[in-house]
Amino acid sequence: MTATKGYAAQSPETALAPWSFERREVGPHDVQFDILFCGVCHSDLHQIKNEWFPGIFPMVPGHEIVGRVIKTGNDVTRFKVGDIAGTGCLVDSCQVCANCKQDLEQYCLEGNTQTYNSYERDGKTPTYGGYSNTIVVREEFVLHISDKLNLAAVAPLLCAGITTYSPLRHWKIGKGHKLAVLGLGGLGHMGVKFGVAFGAEVTVLSTSPKKEADAMKLGAHHFVVTTDEAQLKAAQGSFDFILDTVSAEHDYGMYLSLLKTDGTMICVGAPSKPAQVSVFSLLGGRKSIAGSGIGGIAETQEMLDYCAENNIVSDIEMIDIKDIQSAYDRMLKGDVRYRFVIDMATL
Ligand code: NAP
Ligand code: ZN
């Protein structure tokens, strides 16, 4: 076994603190990499607080992981020691179901294996995430990372990046579309970057008037303060798509009214309480509400390669791991500019 250092929550009531644990030995198909950087996703906070479902504790969060390969199994062909590698939200899946066969491992019909707060395929060994110094992952779930980009700023691409890239590609959003990105946080700011890169006319819908200048710097064309009734009224019926990245309870009906006829609201934000949607907010205008979960491994690699070619990374604030709690506190206030990334050298 491999002795590993990390930060864990021992229960939903306790703060994250240093914790030592073991990872499996590197098997024939495994890659081990030492973690350089790990992004802080709002999903980390939802999960350590048991907001979605009862979690598996102790819990080591973190699924935006970038590092350097230190060991490979005998049958590994795609990685060698010294390569820069990454892992996102997935570390395994059945690999044989209809969805896995179509590169949609995130929708594995037998249930995917998440990077943390999940069980390995044996159904009993817990997985532990990237707030740690090293990780062992089977080769198929390790991503190649270009060393041309700032590696700390690449880390958030592994979740915030793919979670926004995938739906924009799926719904073929680009030139000629009016796209609204709802919520300017970790996912939202990547949604803006990709929407602009794909040629859409992008509006940020935000509760934070102070983020307007940042939204414009990110490439957005318009900014609507959603707490300002006049601005909200002026935006009625104007978008083809809304990419909803909001982490907390919000009024779906109010935002659906901003869609054009036949418009689609794509939910990627995952508040803990069920959404309340009146059917009247859909049938008046033949509107759709949809969801999208992260992305498959092939698409994640495609997104990373696209980012390397187009010089796209996340806007980050680097933190020491000991400051994780204050990062969470700021995240809860919507005060993330625009992703915290842990410098794992501080572990
Ligand atoms: P984040 O950085 O905290 O950003 C969320 C943003 O939502 C905030 O910055 C804020 O933007 C807005 N917001 C917060 N509370 C709001 C409220 N009550 N009403 C309206 N807007 C509000 O979080 P994140 O890391 O981007 O994650 C966002 C959500 O996506 C989380 O629920 C996370 O679990 C989920 N997620 C889903 C997937 C997936 O596969 N679908 C993957 C990753 C994450 P403004 O200040 O601009 O209003
Ligand atoms: Zn995430």
mmCIF file of C-alpha atoms and ligand atoms in Angstrom:
data_model
loop_
_atom_site.group_PDB
_atom_site.id
_atom_site.type_symbol
_atom_site.label_atom_id
_atom_site.label_comp_id
_atom_site.label_asym_id
_atom_site.label_seq_id
_atom_site.Cartn_x
_atom_site.Cartn_y
_atom_site.Cartn_z
ATOM 1 C CA MET A 1 0.000 0.000 0.000
ATOM 2 C CA THR A 2 1.023 3.608 -0.544
ATOM 3 C CA ALA A 3 1.073 5.891 2.492
ATOM 4 C CA THR A 4 -0.778 9.085 1.573
ATOM 5 C CA LYS A 5 -1.278 12.442 3.265
ATOM 6 C CA GLY A 6 -4.452 14.415 2.798
ATOM 7 C CA TYR A 7 -7.106 16.640 4.280
ATOM 8 C CA ALA A 8 -10.338 14.948 5.288
ATOM 9 C CA ALA A 9 -13.670 15.668 6.900
ATOM 10 C CA GLN A 10 -14.259 13.014 9.548
ATOM 11 C CA SER A 11 -18.008 13.763 9.568
ATOM 12 C CA PRO A 12 -20.382 16.369 8.098
ATOM 13 C CA GLU A 13 -20.064 18.349 11.321
ATOM 14 C CA THR A 14 -16.270 18.566 11.464
ATOM 15 C CA ALA A 15 -13.913 20.877 9.620
ATOM 16 C CA LEU A 16 -11.332 19.454 7.212
ATOM 17 C CA ALA A 17 -8.089 18.485 8.942
ATOM 18 C CA PRO A 18 -4.895 16.571 8.095
ATOM 19 C CA TRP A 19 -5.449 12.816 7.736
ATOM 20 C CA SER A 20 -3.193 9.929 6.701
ATOM 21 C CA PHE A 21 -4.506 7.001 4.694
ATOM 22 C CA GLU A 22 -3.381 4.368 2.207
ATOM 23 C CA ARG A 23 -3.857 4.056 -1.508
ATOM 24 C CA ARG A 24 -3.619 0.775 -3.380
ATOM 25 C CA GLU A 25 -0.346 -0.442 -4.840
ATOM 26 C CA VAL A 26 0.080 0.478 -8.504
ATOM 27 C CA GLY A 27 -1.502 -2.389 -10.465
ATOM 28 C CA PRO A 28 -0.606 -3.374 -14.046
ATOM 29 C CA HIS A 29 -3.120 -0.872 -15.526
ATOM 30 C CA ASP A 30 -2.615 1.913 -12.977
ATOM 31 C CA VAL A 31 -0.875 5.260 -13.093
ATOM 32 C CA GLN A 32 0.345 6.942 -9.916
ATOM 33 C CA PHE A 33 0.888 10.670 -9.952
ATOM 34 C CA ASP A 34 1.941 13.138 -7.308
ATOM 35 C CA ILE A 35 -0.598 15.924 -7.028
ATOM 36 C CA LEU A 36 0.629 19.452 -7.718
ATOM 37 C CA PHE A 37 -2.696 21.313 -7.723
ATOM 38 C CA CYS A 38 -6.318 20.603 -6.878
ATOM 39 C CA GLY A 39 -9.265 22.903 -7.606
ATOM 40 C CA VAL A 40 -11.995 23.551 -5.051
ATOM 41 C CA CYS A 41 -15.444 22.804 -6.482
ATOM 42 C CA HIS A 42 -18.737 23.728 -4.854
ATOM 43 C CA SER A 43 -19.549 20.006 -5.093
ATOM 44 C CA ASP A 44 -16.805 19.416 -2.496
ATOM 45 C CA LEU A 45 -18.732 21.577 -0.079
ATOM 46 C CA HIS A 46 -22.135 20.006 -0.925
ATOM 47 C CA GLN A 47 -20.662 16.562 -0.287
ATOM 48 C CA ILE A 48 -18.718 17.119 2.930
ATOM 49 C CA LYS A 49 -21.880 18.704 4.344
ATOM 50 C CA ASN A 50 -24.063 15.742 3.242
ATOM 51 C CA GLU A 51 -26.246 18.126 1.241
ATOM 52 C CA TRP A 52 -26.912 15.652 -1.593
ATOM 53 C CA PHE A 53 -26.914 12.258 0.111
ATOM 54 C CA PRO A 54 -25.304 10.620 3.154
ATOM 55 C CA GLY A 55 -21.601 10.613 2.360
ATOM 56 C CA ILE A 56 -18.793 8.152 2.995
ATOM 57 C CA PHE A 57 -16.567 9.369 5.847
ATOM 58 C CA PRO A 58 -13.727 10.125 6.384
ATOM 59 C CA MET A 59 -14.032 12.083 3.126
ATOM 60 C CA VAL A 60 -11.055 13.501 1.215
ATOM 61 C CA PRO A 61 -12.627 15.846 -1.355
ATOM 62 C CA GLY A 62 -11.115 17.119 -4.600
ATOM 63 C CA HIS A 63 -11.771 16.207 -8.229
ATOM 64 C CA GLU A 64 -9.856 18.802 -10.207
ATOM 65 C CA ILE A 65 -6.464 17.161 -9.979
ATOM 66 C CA VAL A 66 -3.236 17.863 -11.856
ATOM 67 C CA GLY A 67 0.131 16.283 -11.116
ATOM 68 C CA ARG A 68 3.226 14.520 -12.357
ATOM 69 C CA VAL A 69 3.415 10.789 -13.009
ATOM 70 C CA ILE A 70 5.788 8.964 -10.656
ATOM 71 C CA LYS A 71 4.948 5.312 -11.399
ATOM 72 C CA THR A 72 3.170 3.272 -14.062
ATOM 73 C CA GLY A 73 1.958 -0.330 -14.110
ATOM 74 C CA ASN A 74 3.545 -2.856 -16.475
ATOM 75 C CA ASP A 75 0.663 -2.766 -18.948
ATOM 76 C CA VAL A 76 0.333 1.021 -19.080
ATOM 77 C CA THR A 77 1.063 2.325 -22.581
ATOM 78 C CA ARG A 78 -0.187 5.911 -22.658
ATOM 79 C CA PHE A 79 1.792 7.437 -19.767
ATOM 80 C CA LYS A 80 5.374 7.453 -18.605
ATOM 81 C CA VAL A 81 7.112 8.721 -15.492
ATOM 82 C CA GLY A 82 7.458 12.515 -15.609
ATOM 83 C CA ASP A 83 4.326 13.174 -17.728
ATOM 84 C CA ILE A 84 1.830 15.777 -16.563
ATOM 85 C CA ALA A 85 -1.452 14.044 -15.853
ATOM 86 C CA GLY A 86 -4.909 14.896 -14.588
ATOM 87 C CA THR A 87 -8.004 13.288 -13.158
ATOM 88 C CA GLY A 88 -11.469 14.778 -12.845
ATOM 89 C CA CYS A 89 -14.610 13.456 -11.196
ATOM 90 C CA LEU A 90 -14.362 9.878 -12.493
ATOM 91 C CA VAL A 91 -11.865 7.131 -11.663
ATOM 92 C CA ASP A 92 -13.743 4.105 -13.021
ATOM 93 C CA SER A 93 -16.923 2.749 -14.607
ATOM 94 C CA CYS A 94 -18.164 -0.634 -15.850
ATOM 95 C CA GLN A 95 -16.753 0.158 -19.340
ATOM 96 C CA VAL A 96 -19.131 -2.293 -21.045
ATOM 97 C CA CYS A 97 -22.637 -0.793 -20.787
ATOM 98 C CA ALA A 98 -24.237 1.091 -23.674
ATOM 99 C CA ASN A 99 -23.319 4.483 -22.214
ATOM 100 C CA CYS A 100 -19.696 3.572 -21.412
ATOM 101 C CA LYS A 101 -19.353 2.198 -24.960
ATOM 102 C CA GLN A 102 -20.400 5.628 -26.262
ATOM 103 C CA ASP A 103 -17.782 7.439 -24.141
ATOM 104 C CA LEU A 104 -20.427 8.526 -21.648
ATOM 105 C CA GLU A 105 -18.828 6.970 -18.567
ATOM 106 C CA GLN A 106 -20.398 9.694 -16.437
ATOM 107 C CA TYR A 107 -23.752 8.049 -17.181
ATOM 108 C CA CYS A 108 -22.512 4.460 -16.645
ATOM 109 C CA LEU A 109 -25.628 2.314 -16.313
ATOM 110 C CA GLU A 110 -24.041 0.380 -13.452
ATOM 111 C CA GLY A 111 -23.058 3.625 -11.725
ATOM 112 C CA ASN A 112 -19.729 5.339 -12.231
ATOM 113 C CA THR A 113 -16.959 5.403 -9.635
ATOM 114 C CA GLN A 114 -16.357 8.966 -8.525
ATOM 115 C CA THR A 115 -12.957 10.235 -7.463
ATOM 116 C CA TYR A 116 -14.126 10.564 -3.850
ATOM 117 C CA ASN A 117 -17.231 9.839 -1.773
ATOM 118 C CA SER A 118 -17.721 6.697 -3.841
ATOM 119 C CA TYR A 119 -16.722 3.017 -3.869
ATOM 120 C CA GLU A 120 -14.332 1.213 -6.163
ATOM 121 C CA ARG A 121 -15.873 -1.437 -8.451
ATOM 122 C CA ASP A 122 -15.621 -3.926 -5.555
ATOM 123 C CA GLY A 123 -18.432 -1.942 -3.918
ATOM 124 C CA LYS A 124 -16.620 -1.612 -0.598
ATOM 125 C CA THR A 125 -13.307 0.243 -0.931
ATOM 126 C CA PRO A 126 -13.883 4.004 -0.516
ATOM 127 C CA THR A 127 -12.295 6.413 -2.987
ATOM 128 C CA TYR A 128 -10.372 9.438 -1.752
ATOM 129 C CA GLY A 129 -9.907 12.634 -3.737
ATOM 130 C CA GLY A 130 -7.333 15.201 -4.644
ATOM 131 C CA TYR A 131 -6.820 17.151 -1.416
ATOM 132 C CA SER A 132 -3.872 14.787 -0.992
ATOM 133 C CA ASN A 133 -0.274 14.341 -2.080
ATOM 134 C CA THR A 134 -0.582 11.372 -4.455
ATOM 135 C CA ILE A 135 -3.223 9.297 -6.283
ATOM 136 C CA VAL A 136 -3.449 5.942 -8.080
ATOM 137 C CA VAL A 137 -5.895 5.787 -11.011
ATOM 138 C CA ARG A 138 -6.448 3.245 -13.770
ATOM 139 C CA GLU A 139 -4.941 4.428 -17.021
ATOM 140 C CA GLU A 140 -8.223 4.866 -18.918
ATOM 141 C CA PHE A 141 -9.321 7.553 -16.433
ATOM 142 C CA VAL A 142 -6.117 9.598 -16.490
ATOM 143 C CA LEU A 143 -5.973 12.618 -18.801
ATOM 144 C CA HIS A 144 -3.020 14.036 -20.705
ATOM 145 C CA ILE A 145 -2.269 17.657 -19.839
ATOM 146 C CA SER A 146 -0.242 19.984 -22.023
ATOM 147 C CA ASP A 147 2.692 21.534 -20.167
ATOM 148 C CA LYS A 148 2.203 24.673 -22.312
ATOM 149 C CA LEU A 149 -0.472 25.953 -19.932
ATOM 150 C CA ASN A 150 -0.291 27.189 -16.338
ATOM 151 C CA LEU A 151 -0.901 23.893 -14.547
ATOM 152 C CA ALA A 152 -2.596 25.418 -11.498
ATOM 153 C CA ALA A 153 -5.076 27.155 -13.797
ATOM 154 C CA VAL A 154 -5.642 23.930 -15.752
ATOM 155 C CA ALA A 155 -6.816 21.996 -12.662
ATOM 156 C CA PRO A 156 -10.362 23.479 -12.654
ATOM 157 C CA LEU A 157 -10.833 22.395 -16.268
ATOM 158 C CA LEU A 158 -11.128 18.813 -14.971
ATOM 159 C CA CYS A 159 -14.567 19.580 -13.492
ATOM 160 C CA ALA A 160 -15.700 23.196 -14.024
ATOM 161 C CA GLY A 161 -14.286 23.067 -17.553
ATOM 162 C CA ILE A 162 -15.785 19.823 -18.779
ATOM 163 C CA THR A 163 -19.124 20.416 -17.013
ATOM 164 C CA THR A 164 -19.669 23.566 -19.068
ATOM 165 C CA TYR A 165 -17.907 22.449 -22.284
ATOM 166 C CA SER A 166 -19.963 19.257 -22.606
ATOM 167 C CA PRO A 167 -23.489 20.772 -22.673
ATOM 168 C CA LEU A 168 -22.409 23.621 -24.946
ATOM 169 C CA ARG A 169 -21.099 21.018 -27.410
ATOM 170 C CA HIS A 170 -24.083 18.688 -26.957
ATOM 171 C CA TRP A 171 -26.620 21.440 -27.737
ATOM 172 C CA LYS A 172 -24.266 22.782 -30.462
ATOM 173 C CA ILE A 173 -24.281 26.259 -28.955
ATOM 174 C CA GLY A 174 -22.316 28.810 -30.953
ATOM 175 C CA LYS A 175 -22.648 31.428 -33.657
ATOM 176 C CA GLY A 176 -26.161 32.835 -33.941
ATOM 177 C CA HIS A 177 -27.168 31.767 -30.415
ATOM 178 C CA LYS A 178 -27.886 34.002 -27.483
ATOM 179 C CA LEU A 179 -26.518 32.201 -24.436
ATOM 180 C CA ALA A 180 -27.060 33.315 -20.851
ATOM 181 C CA VAL A 181 -24.754 31.978 -18.164
ATOM 182 C CA LEU A 182 -26.556 32.067 -14.822
ATOM 183 C CA GLY A 183 -24.187 32.498 -11.839
ATOM 184 C CA LEU A 184 -20.632 33.710 -12.236
ATOM 185 C CA GLY A 185 -18.610 31.304 -10.112
ATOM 186 C CA GLY A 186 -16.271 28.436 -10.959
ATOM 187 C CA LEU A 187 -18.523 26.783 -13.539
ATOM 188 C CA GLY A 188 -20.065 30.039 -14.710
ATOM 189 C CA HIS A 189 -16.813 31.728 -15.650
ATOM 190 C CA MET A 190 -15.780 28.667 -17.696
ATOM 191 C CA GLY A 191 -19.224 28.686 -19.345
ATOM 192 C CA VAL A 192 -18.592 32.278 -20.401
ATOM 193 C CA LYS A 193 -15.135 31.470 -21.796
ATOM 194 C CA PHE A 194 -16.385 28.486 -23.819
ATOM 195 C CA GLY A 195 -19.569 30.241 -24.958
ATOM 196 C CA VAL A 196 -17.526 33.156 -26.283
ATOM 197 C CA ALA A 197 -14.940 30.827 -27.854
ATOM 198 C CA PHE A 198 -17.730 28.927 -29.652
ATOM 199 C CA GLY A 199 -19.117 32.175 -31.106
ATOM 200 C CA ALA A 200 -22.287 32.678 -29.042
ATOM 201 C CA GLU A 201 -23.509 36.066 -27.853
ATOM 202 C CA VAL A 202 -23.026 35.661 -24.109
ATOM 203 C CA THR A 203 -24.888 37.380 -21.274
ATOM 204 C CA VAL A 204 -24.018 36.837 -17.628
ATOM 205 C CA LEU A 205 -26.995 36.693 -15.255
ATOM 206 C CA SER A 206 -25.676 37.467 -11.795
ATOM 207 C CA THR A 207 -26.791 38.452 -8.320
ATOM 208 C CA SER A 208 -23.467 40.291 -7.856
ATOM 209 C CA PRO A 209 -23.330 43.734 -9.548
ATOM 210 C CA LYS A 210 -19.631 43.932 -8.638
ATOM 211 C CA LYS A 211 -18.802 41.109 -11.064
ATOM 212 C CA GLU A 212 -19.773 43.106 -14.169
ATOM 213 C CA ALA A 213 -16.259 44.291 -15.036
ATOM 214 C CA ASP A 214 -14.903 40.755 -14.600
ATOM 215 C CA ALA A 215 -17.660 39.333 -16.820
ATOM 216 C CA MET A 216 -16.658 41.717 -19.594
ATOM 217 C CA LYS A 217 -12.975 40.791 -19.162
ATOM 218 C CA LEU A 218 -13.948 37.141 -19.500
ATOM 219 C CA GLY A 219 -15.448 38.052 -22.875
ATOM 220 C CA ALA A 220 -19.165 38.328 -22.034
ATOM 221 C CA HIS A 221 -21.094 40.729 -24.225
ATOM 222 C CA HIS A 222 -23.787 41.703 -21.700
ATOM 223 C CA PHE A 223 -24.385 41.613 -17.969
ATOM 224 C CA VAL A 224 -27.754 41.481 -16.211
ATOM 225 C CA VAL A 225 -28.107 42.015 -12.474
ATOM 226 C CA THR A 226 -30.908 39.608 -11.649
ATOM 227 C CA THR A 227 -31.918 41.431 -8.469
ATOM 228 C CA ASP A 228 -32.662 44.566 -10.536
ATOM 229 C CA GLU A 229 -36.266 44.317 -11.724
ATOM 230 C CA ALA A 230 -35.841 46.742 -14.610
ATOM 231 C CA GLN A 231 -32.861 44.796 -15.989
ATOM 232 C CA LEU A 232 -34.687 41.504 -15.573
ATOM 233 C CA LYS A 233 -37.781 42.860 -17.346
ATOM 234 C CA ALA A 234 -35.680 44.088 -20.251
ATOM 235 C CA ALA A 235 -34.187 40.590 -20.640
ATOM 236 C CA GLN A 236 -37.559 38.740 -20.853
ATOM 237 C CA GLY A 237 -37.792 36.281 -23.738
ATOM 238 C CA SER A 238 -34.321 36.996 -25.073
ATOM 239 C CA PHE A 239 -32.159 33.840 -24.799
ATOM 240 C CA ASP A 240 -31.927 30.620 -26.813
ATOM 241 C CA PHE A 241 -30.140 28.884 -23.937
ATOM 242 C CA ILE A 242 -29.543 29.469 -20.246
ATOM 243 C CA LEU A 243 -26.688 27.544 -18.659
ATOM 244 C CA ASP A 244 -27.731 27.432 -14.997
ATOM 245 C CA THR A 245 -24.709 27.020 -12.702
ATOM 246 C CA VAL A 246 -26.347 28.123 -9.459
ATOM 247 C CA SER A 247 -25.425 26.117 -6.358
ATOM 248 C CA ALA A 248 -28.256 27.279 -4.078
ATOM 249 C CA GLU A 249 -32.060 27.315 -4.175
ATOM 250 C CA HIS A 250 -33.388 29.752 -6.775
ATOM 251 C CA ASP A 251 -36.541 30.583 -8.700
ATOM 252 C CA TYR A 252 -36.402 28.501 -11.897
ATOM 253 C CA GLY A 253 -39.647 30.030 -13.186
ATOM 254 C CA MET A 254 -38.213 33.526 -13.028
ATOM 255 C CA TYR A 255 -35.216 32.492 -15.137
ATOM 256 C CA LEU A 256 -37.303 30.411 -17.588
ATOM 257 C CA SER A 257 -39.179 33.610 -18.444
ATOM 258 C CA LEU A 258 -35.929 34.924 -19.933
ATOM 259 C CA LEU A 259 -35.912 32.204 -22.620
ATOM 260 C CA LYS A 260 -37.204 32.726 -26.157
ATOM 261 C CA THR A 261 -39.856 30.387 -27.577
ATOM 262 C CA ASP A 262 -38.277 26.915 -27.910
ATOM 263 C CA GLY A 263 -35.481 27.974 -25.571
ATOM 264 C CA THR A 264 -33.673 25.510 -23.301
ATOM 265 C CA MET A 265 -32.477 25.904 -19.757
ATOM 266 C CA ILE A 266 -29.583 23.544 -19.084
ATOM 267 C CA CYS A 267 -29.103 22.857 -15.384
ATOM 268 C CA VAL A 268 -25.588 21.997 -14.273
ATOM 269 C CA GLY A 269 -25.763 23.657 -10.857
ATOM 270 C CA ALA A 270 -26.964 21.138 -8.290
ATOM 271 C CA PRO A 271 -28.766 22.676 -5.294
ATOM 272 C CA SER A 272 -29.672 20.145 -2.640
ATOM 273 C CA LYS A 273 -33.439 20.802 -2.685
ATOM 274 C CA PRO A 274 -35.615 19.645 -5.622
ATOM 275 C CA ALA A 275 -36.391 22.333 -8.190
ATOM 276 C CA GLN A 276 -39.921 23.707 -8.172
ATOM 277 C CA VAL A 277 -41.014 24.336 -11.738
ATOM 278 C CA SER A 278 -44.540 25.279 -12.777
ATOM 279 C CA VAL A 279 -45.466 23.589 -16.036
ATOM 280 C CA PHE A 280 -46.892 26.947 -17.162
ATOM 281 C CA SER A 281 -43.385 28.390 -17.269
ATOM 282 C CA LEU A 282 -42.590 25.701 -19.900
ATOM 283 C CA LEU A 283 -45.730 25.342 -22.007
ATOM 284 C CA GLY A 284 -46.057 29.066 -22.685
ATOM 285 C CA GLY A 285 -43.297 29.089 -25.307
ATOM 286 C CA ARG A 286 -42.575 25.358 -25.700
ATOM 287 C CA LYS A 287 -39.551 25.633 -23.433
ATOM 288 C CA SER A 288 -37.322 22.847 -22.162
ATOM 289 C CA ILE A 289 -35.475 22.303 -18.951
ATOM 290 C CA ALA A 290 -32.565 19.852 -19.131
ATOM 291 C CA GLY A 291 -29.589 18.675 -17.110
ATOM 292 C CA SER A 292 -26.018 17.690 -17.853
ATOM 293 C CA GLY A 293 -23.428 15.917 -15.726
ATOM 294 C CA ILE A 294 -19.664 16.498 -16.112
ATOM 295 C CA GLY A 295 -18.467 14.745 -19.314
ATOM 296 C CA GLY A 296 -16.970 11.463 -20.488
ATOM 297 C CA ILE A 297 -13.249 10.783 -20.583
ATOM 298 C CA ALA A 298 -12.826 11.209 -24.352
ATOM 299 C CA GLU A 299 -14.693 14.508 -24.281
ATOM 300 C CA THR A 300 -12.654 15.664 -21.280
ATOM 301 C CA GLN A 301 -9.473 14.993 -23.266
ATOM 302 C CA GLU A 302 -10.981 16.817 -26.265
ATOM 303 C CA MET A 303 -11.753 19.811 -23.997
ATOM 304 C CA LEU A 304 -8.218 19.825 -22.520
ATOM 305 C CA ASP A 305 -6.711 19.726 -26.017
ATOM 306 C CA TYR A 306 -9.065 22.490 -27.173
ATOM 307 C CA CYS A 307 -7.987 24.610 -24.179
ATOM 308 C CA ALA A 308 -4.290 23.993 -24.932
ATOM 309 C CA GLU A 309 -4.801 25.022 -28.581
ATOM 310 C CA ASN A 310 -6.875 28.076 -27.719
ATOM 311 C CA ASN A 311 -5.000 29.137 -24.594
ATOM 312 C CA ILE A 312 -8.001 28.757 -22.297
ATOM 313 C CA VAL A 313 -7.509 28.223 -18.566
ATOM 314 C CA SER A 314 -9.425 29.046 -15.436
ATOM 315 C CA ASP A 315 -9.039 32.338 -13.543
ATOM 316 C CA ILE A 316 -7.763 31.203 -10.186
ATOM 317 C CA GLU A 317 -6.857 32.257 -6.682
ATOM 318 C CA MET A 318 -4.224 29.960 -5.241
ATOM 319 C CA ILE A 319 -4.616 28.966 -1.590
ATOM 320 C CA ASP A 320 -2.715 27.076 1.086
ATOM 321 C CA ILE A 321 -4.535 23.946 2.141
ATOM 322 C CA LYS A 322 -4.762 25.222 5.710
ATOM 323 C CA ASP A 323 -6.992 28.054 4.405
ATOM 324 C CA ILE A 324 -9.563 25.702 2.901
ATOM 325 C CA GLN A 325 -12.268 26.646 5.406
ATOM 326 C CA SER A 326 -12.089 30.355 4.609
ATOM 327 C CA ALA A 327 -12.195 29.465 0.902
ATOM 328 C CA TYR A 328 -15.423 27.524 1.538
ATOM 329 C CA ASP A 329 -16.845 30.468 3.525
ATOM 330 C CA ARG A 330 -16.129 32.821 0.634
ATOM 331 C CA MET A 331 -17.541 30.330 -1.863
ATOM 332 C CA LEU A 332 -20.807 30.244 0.070
ATOM 333 C CA LYS A 333 -21.034 34.024 -0.242
ATOM 334 C CA GLY A 334 -20.562 33.853 -4.020
ATOM 335 C CA ASP A 335 -17.146 35.438 -3.543
ATOM 336 C CA VAL A 336 -14.948 33.224 -5.730
ATOM 337 C CA ARG A 337 -12.821 34.917 -8.423
ATOM 338 C CA TYR A 338 -13.252 32.459 -10.024
ATOM 339 C CA ARG A 339 -11.821 29.202 -8.713
ATOM 340 C CA PHE A 340 -9.774 28.461 -5.632
ATOM 341 C CA VAL A 341 -6.916 26.092 -6.353
ATOM 342 C CA ILE A 342 -4.927 24.410 -3.594
ATOM 343 C CA ASP A 343 -1.160 24.487 -3.989
ATOM 344 C CA MET A 344 -0.514 20.929 -2.847
ATOM 345 C CA ALA A 345 3.061 21.805 -1.872
ATOM 346 C CA THR A 346 1.445 23.398 1.205
ATOM 347 C CA LEU A 347 0.087 20.061 2.424
HETATM 348 P P1 NAP B 1 -19.581 28.526 -7.187
HETATM 349 O O1 NAP B 1 -18.207 28.827 -7.661
HETATM 350 O O2 NAP B 1 -19.927 28.716 -5.761
HETATM 351 O O3 NAP B 1 -20.585 29.382 -8.113
HETATM 352 C C1 NAP B 1 -21.974 29.392 -7.934
HETATM 353 C C2 NAP B 1 -22.511 30.789 -8.314
HETATM 354 O O4 NAP B 1 -23.929 30.732 -8.253
HETATM 355 C C3 NAP B 1 -22.123 31.894 -7.373
HETATM 356 O O5 NAP B 1 -20.877 32.458 -7.633
HETATM 357 C C4 NAP B 1 -23.257 32.913 -7.594
HETATM 358 O O6 NAP B 1 -22.974 33.710 -8.758
HETATM 359 C C5 NAP B 1 -24.443 32.029 -7.939
HETATM 360 N N1 NAP B 1 -25.371 31.883 -6.810
HETATM 361 C C6 NAP B 1 -25.094 31.379 -5.578
HETATM 362 N N2 NAP B 1 -26.206 31.386 -4.822
HETATM 363 C C7 NAP B 1 -27.204 31.888 -5.604
HETATM 364 C C8 NAP B 1 -28.604 32.124 -5.427
HETATM 365 N N3 NAP B 1 -29.199 31.849 -4.257
HETATM 366 N N4 NAP B 1 -29.325 32.633 -6.465
HETATM 367 C C9 NAP B 1 -28.734 32.911 -7.635
HETATM 368 N N5 NAP B 1 -27.417 32.721 -7.861
HETATM 369 C C10 NAP B 1 -26.671 32.220 -6.860
HETATM 370 O O7 NAP B 1 -19.953 27.014 -7.509
HETATM 371 P P2 NAP B 1 -19.425 26.055 -8.697
HETATM 372 O O8 NAP B 1 -18.243 25.295 -8.224
HETATM 373 O O9 NAP B 1 -19.386 26.829 -9.945
HETATM 374 O O10 NAP B 1 -20.613 24.993 -8.755
HETATM 375 C C11 NAP B 1 -21.930 25.427 -9.096
HETATM 376 C C12 NAP B 1 -22.911 24.283 -8.927
HETATM 377 O O11 NAP B 1 -22.651 23.301 -9.931
HETATM 378 C C13 NAP B 1 -22.805 23.532 -7.595
HETATM 379 O O12 NAP B 1 -24.116 23.196 -7.171
HETATM 380 C C14 NAP B 1 -22.024 22.293 -7.964
HETATM 381 O O13 NAP B 1 -22.255 21.216 -7.100
HETATM 382 C C15 NAP B 1 -22.578 22.013 -9.323
HETATM 383 N N6 NAP B 1 -21.756 21.147 -10.179
HETATM 384 C C16 NAP B 1 -22.405 20.311 -11.028
HETATM 385 C C17 NAP B 1 -21.679 19.518 -11.904
HETATM 386 C C18 NAP B 1 -22.393 18.668 -12.886
HETATM 387 O O14 NAP B 1 -21.846 17.652 -13.311
HETATM 388 N N7 NAP B 1 -23.585 19.044 -13.312
HETATM 389 C C19 NAP B 1 -20.286 19.541 -11.869
HETATM 390 C C20 NAP B 1 -19.657 20.417 -11.000
HETATM 391 C C21 NAP B 1 -20.391 21.221 -10.162
HETATM 392 P P3 NAP B 1 -23.353 35.280 -8.840
HETATM 393 O O15 NAP B 1 -22.546 35.938 -7.744
HETATM 394 O O16 NAP B 1 -22.907 35.654 -10.201
HETATM 395 O O17 NAP B 1 -24.842 35.394 -8.656
HETATM 396 ZN ZN ZN B 2 -16.690 19.645 -9.399
#
